[in-house]
Structure formats: structure tokens, C-alpha cells
Short mmCIF file of C-alpha atoms in Angstrom, two decimals:
data_model
loop_
_atom_site.label_atom_id
_atom_site.label_comp_id
_atom_site.label_asym_id
_atom_site.label_seq_id
_atom_site.Cartn_x
_atom_site.Cartn_y
_atom_site.Cartn_z
CA MET A 13 6.52 -1.11 1.41
CA SER A 14 6.73 0.98 4.25
CA THR A 15 6.34 4.45 4.67
CA ALA A 16 9.96 4.67 4.74
CA GLU A 17 10.67 3.36 1.61
CA LEU A 18 7.85 5.49 -0.46
CA PRO A 19 9.65 7.75 -3.28
CA LYS A 20 9.19 10.93 -2.16
CA MET A 21 6.89 12.87 -4.06
CA LYS A 22 8.15 16.14 -5.49
CA LYS A 23 6.01 19.40 -4.26
CA HIS A 24 3.65 20.84 -7.27
CA THR A 25 5.44 23.94 -8.94
CA ARG A 26 3.58 27.49 -9.06
CA LEU A 27 2.77 26.75 -12.70
CA GLU A 28 1.30 23.03 -12.16
CA ASP A 29 -0.78 25.17 -9.73
CA VAL A 30 -2.28 27.71 -11.80
CA GLN A 31 -3.04 25.16 -15.00
CA ALA A 32 -5.01 23.15 -12.16
CA VAL A 33 -7.45 26.17 -11.55
CA ILE A 34 -8.04 27.24 -14.73
CA LEU A 35 -8.58 23.92 -16.06
CA GLY A 36 -10.34 23.06 -13.11
CA THR A 37 -12.45 26.07 -12.76
CA LEU A 38 -13.14 25.59 -16.71
CA ILE A 39 -14.12 22.06 -16.40
CA ILE A 40 -16.51 23.44 -14.03
CA ALA A 41 -18.01 26.36 -15.27
CA LEU A 42 -19.49 23.86 -18.18
CA GLY A 43 -20.16 21.15 -15.96
CA VAL A 44 -21.95 24.90 -14.43
CA ASN A 45 -23.45 25.76 -18.33
CA LEU A 46 -25.60 22.23 -18.95
CA PHE A 47 -27.05 22.76 -15.17
CA THR A 48 -28.25 25.97 -16.22
CA HIS A 49 -29.22 25.64 -20.01
CA ALA A 50 -31.40 22.57 -18.29
CA GLY A 51 -32.34 24.30 -14.96
CA LEU A 52 -31.11 21.91 -12.94
CA LEU A 53 -29.62 23.09 -9.21
CA THR A 54 -26.40 21.35 -7.62
CA GLY A 55 -25.65 21.99 -3.77
CA GLY A 56 -23.47 23.91 -1.48
CA SER A 57 -22.98 28.10 -2.27
CA ALA A 58 -23.23 26.79 -6.22
CA GLY A 59 -26.39 25.39 -5.38
CA LEU A 60 -27.45 29.00 -3.76
CA ALA A 61 -25.83 31.02 -6.69
CA PHE A 62 -27.91 28.88 -8.85
CA LEU A 63 -31.07 30.41 -7.13
CA MET A 64 -30.11 33.51 -6.45
CA LYS A 65 -30.03 33.02 -10.21
CA TYR A 66 -33.22 31.44 -11.09
CA SER A 67 -35.11 34.43 -8.08
CA THR A 68 -32.75 37.68 -8.92
CA PRO A 69 -31.43 39.38 -11.60
CA LEU A 70 -27.99 38.49 -10.57
CA THR A 71 -25.36 35.94 -12.26
CA PHE A 72 -24.20 32.65 -11.65
CA GLY A 73 -20.70 34.21 -10.91
CA GLN A 74 -21.82 37.56 -9.72
CA ALA A 75 -23.94 35.11 -6.58
CA PHE A 76 -21.40 32.70 -6.60
CA PHE A 77 -18.04 35.17 -5.77
CA LEU A 78 -20.75 36.82 -2.86
CA ILE A 79 -21.75 33.85 -1.06
CA ASN A 80 -18.30 33.16 -0.35
CA LEU A 81 -17.19 36.12 0.78
CA PRO A 82 -17.70 34.90 4.17
CA PHE A 83 -15.71 31.41 4.17
CA TYR A 84 -12.61 33.16 3.44
CA ILE A 85 -12.28 33.82 7.30
CA LEU A 86 -12.57 29.46 8.48
CA ALA A 87 -9.80 29.13 5.63
CA ILE A 88 -7.85 32.34 6.55
CA LEU A 89 -7.64 30.28 11.09
CA HIS A 90 -7.75 26.63 9.44
CA PHE A 91 -5.76 26.59 6.53
CA GLY A 92 -3.55 29.09 5.26
CA TRP A 93 -3.38 31.81 3.50
CA GLU A 94 -1.90 30.22 0.97
CA PHE A 95 -5.33 27.42 0.64
CA THR A 96 -7.21 30.57 0.81
CA ILE A 97 -5.68 32.96 -1.90
CA LYS A 98 -5.59 29.82 -4.03
CA THR A 99 -9.62 29.48 -3.07
CA PHE A 100 -10.29 32.92 -3.64
CA LEU A 101 -8.33 32.52 -7.32
CA SER A 102 -10.34 29.22 -7.97
CA VAL A 103 -13.61 30.94 -6.66
CA PHE A 104 -12.97 34.12 -9.35
CA CYS A 105 -12.46 32.28 -12.22
CA LEU A 106 -15.32 30.60 -12.08
CA SER A 107 -17.45 33.08 -11.58
CA VAL A 108 -15.84 34.93 -14.56
CA PHE A 109 -15.88 31.55 -16.26
CA ALA A 110 -19.03 30.78 -15.94
CA ASP A 111 -20.83 34.06 -17.10
CA ILE A 112 -18.72 34.07 -19.98
CA THR A 113 -19.32 30.52 -21.35
CA PRO A 114 -22.39 31.18 -22.62
CA MET A 115 -21.23 33.95 -24.85
CA LEU A 116 -18.59 31.08 -26.42
CA VAL A 117 -20.74 27.56 -26.76
CA THR A 118 -24.58 26.95 -26.96
CA PHE A 119 -27.00 24.62 -26.81
CA ASP A 120 -29.57 24.12 -29.08
CA LYS A 121 -31.29 20.34 -26.77
CA VAL A 122 -30.25 19.69 -23.58
CA ASN A 123 -31.50 16.51 -21.91
CA PRO A 124 -32.25 17.14 -18.96
CA PHE A 125 -30.95 13.43 -17.27
CA TYR A 126 -27.75 14.09 -19.51
CA ALA A 127 -27.29 17.37 -18.48
CA SER A 128 -27.37 16.06 -15.37
CA ILE A 129 -25.07 13.13 -15.11
CA ALA A 130 -22.56 14.93 -17.97
CA GLY A 131 -22.80 17.80 -15.67
CA GLY A 132 -22.39 16.39 -12.58
CA PHE A 133 -19.33 14.65 -13.46
CA LEU A 134 -17.41 17.30 -15.12
CA MET A 135 -18.13 19.66 -11.67
CA GLY A 136 -16.95 16.54 -9.53
CA VAL A 137 -13.55 16.24 -11.81
CA GLY A 138 -13.22 19.85 -11.80
CA PHE A 139 -13.47 19.91 -7.35
CA LEU A 140 -11.06 16.92 -7.23
CA MET A 141 -7.97 18.96 -9.84
CA LEU A 142 -8.56 21.86 -6.87
CA PHE A 143 -8.98 19.54 -4.38
CA ARG A 144 -5.44 18.16 -5.50
CA HIS A 145 -3.13 21.47 -5.74
CA ASN A 146 -4.79 22.77 -2.18
CA ALA A 147 -7.41 24.69 -3.36
CA SER A 148 -11.30 24.62 -3.46
CA LEU A 149 -14.66 26.83 -4.39
CA GLY A 150 -15.44 27.97 -0.82
CA GLY A 151 -18.46 27.35 1.41
CA MET A 152 -18.68 23.88 1.70
CA ASN A 153 -15.67 22.89 0.17
CA ILE A 154 -13.61 24.36 2.92
CA LEU A 155 -16.22 23.63 5.57
CA ALA A 156 -16.43 19.95 4.44
CA ARG A 157 -12.32 20.27 3.70
CA TYR A 158 -11.89 20.97 7.82
CA LEU A 159 -13.79 17.94 9.15
CA ALA A 160 -12.55 15.58 6.33
CA GLU A 161 -9.50 16.47 8.13
CA LYS A 162 -10.17 16.83 11.85
CA TYR A 163 -12.58 13.97 12.29
CA GLY A 164 -11.99 12.23 9.25
CA ILE A 165 -15.45 12.71 7.87
CA SER A 166 -15.88 12.12 4.14
CA MET A 167 -15.53 14.96 1.69
CA GLY A 168 -18.44 12.93 -0.68
CA LYS A 169 -20.85 11.75 1.78
CA PHE A 170 -20.68 15.58 3.64
CA GLN A 171 -20.94 17.33 0.89
CA MET A 172 -23.82 14.90 -0.92
CA ALA A 173 -25.67 15.13 2.60
CA VAL A 174 -26.01 19.21 2.48
CA ASP A 175 -26.75 19.19 -1.40
CA CYS A 176 -29.41 17.42 -1.61
CA MET A 177 -30.86 19.31 1.75
CA ILE A 178 -30.21 22.40 -0.31
CA VAL A 179 -31.76 20.79 -3.39
CA LEU A 180 -35.13 20.10 -1.57
CA LEU A 181 -34.97 24.40 -0.57
CA SER A 182 -35.89 25.03 -4.25
CA VAL A 183 -38.90 23.44 -4.02
CA PHE A 184 -40.13 27.66 -4.23
CA VAL A 185 -38.01 28.50 -7.41
CA VAL A 186 -37.63 24.85 -9.51
CA ASP A 187 -40.72 22.70 -10.98
CA TYR A 188 -40.75 19.42 -8.85
CA THR A 189 -39.27 17.53 -11.45
CA LEU A 190 -36.62 18.91 -12.44
CA ILE A 191 -35.20 18.89 -8.65
CA ILE A 192 -36.27 14.99 -9.25
CA ILE A 193 -33.06 15.76 -11.68
CA SER A 194 -31.01 17.50 -10.25
CA PHE A 195 -30.61 15.55 -6.99
CA VAL A 196 -29.90 12.46 -10.01
CA GLY A 197 -26.82 15.41 -10.56
CA ALA A 198 -25.65 16.00 -6.95
CA ILE A 199 -25.34 12.14 -6.91
CA ALA A 200 -22.64 11.84 -9.21
CA LEU A 201 -20.82 15.20 -8.56
CA ASN A 202 -20.63 13.62 -4.84
CA MET A 203 -20.09 10.41 -6.37
CA ILE A 204 -16.68 11.43 -8.52
CA ILE A 205 -14.91 13.31 -4.56
CA ALA A 206 -16.07 10.17 -2.58
CA VAL A 207 -13.92 7.47 -4.63
CA ASN A 208 -11.45 9.25 -5.46
CA HIS A 209 -10.67 12.05 -2.44
CA LYS A 210 -9.71 9.82 -0.07
CA PRO A 211 -6.58 9.67 2.06
CA GLY A 212 -3.37 8.39 1.18
CA ARG A 213 -4.78 7.40 -2.09
CA TYR A 214 -3.30 10.56 -3.63
CA MET A 215 0.23 10.51 -2.73
CA GLY A 216 1.24 14.19 -5.18
CA ASN A 217 2.33 16.66 -2.44
CA VAL A 218 0.53 19.63 -2.18
#
């Protein structure tokens, strides 16, 4: 079937965008709290927020919100105001949800390997929901999308490389065994993105 023969896809409605931002960030917040409970890390701006949470009085949500502020300039210049506003709202929602989730959900015991895999998968699915509605969680997500659209570099592979480097930098904050387990979570998260976020695979318009 040629491109001309493909059915014209309807654009996402504002209600669908709102739903994606709320559900996506709720899912990611649950994954974040699995990581936090097990003392794990991830990469990107979220990884830096984890490091700040473990080494400063800031909560994950507070640190995550502050880290993302400089990246909005790149978002405005290359992706426009709509993407930037959606991303800002996504970052804000995750910052709030990540801090209130522990008040609503508690874990008596979580195996670190399970937390890394399940948490990584949850965050990956949440990221996909945001990407497909022209939003992100800022930071390296913005840079990864720019490189993907400009140079065809895989978002998942790029983020996996960055995430692994950030996890390595955490050797002075987290026990090395937890760092090794954190690598598993970084791979799980980015595997979801690398497999499911490819040009032409998703037909919904943003």
C-alpha cells in the first residue's frame, strides 16, 4: 500500500493529550518509587534527580523539576511552544506524583532485581505515552528526540548510552551492587523505547 493509500489518521484531541500526560506520568512515578524503595538509580535527568535525592535534602520531585529548567530553551527553539508546554506540564506532573506516591503506596519488601526490571518497564511505557502525544520529560529526552529527528539516531540507543554513563558516575553515592542492578533497570527502560519508538511504526498524529 502506498503512502497515498494509507488512511488519514485523526489528530490527538486535547483531552487525549491530557489523558496521556496524566496516565504516563502516573505510571512513571510508580516506576520511580520502585527504584527509590530499592535504592536504585537510572539515567538522564531522572538519574541526576536520584543522585540529588540521595545526597541532598531535596526530594526527587524537587530535584527533577529544577534540573529540567535549562532544557526548555532547546525545546522552544527546535520543537515549538506546544511541545515545550506539554513537556513542562509532564515534568510538573511527575514531580508532584513522584512525591505523593509514597504517601499512597507503600512496600514492605521489594527485591532490587524485580524493582529494576518492573520499574524500568513501567517508566519505558510511560515515556512512550508521552512521546506519542508530542511531549517528553525534558532533559535528555529533548536532546534524544532532537538527535533522532535531525540525524536519525535511535532514541533508545542514545538514551541507553547516556543512562549507563550517569549510573557509572554514581559510584560515590550508591553501593556498587545496586549500581550493577541499576544497569538492568536502565536497559529495561530503554529496551521498551528502542523496540517500540521507531519512525513510521506509530501512525497516530500529534
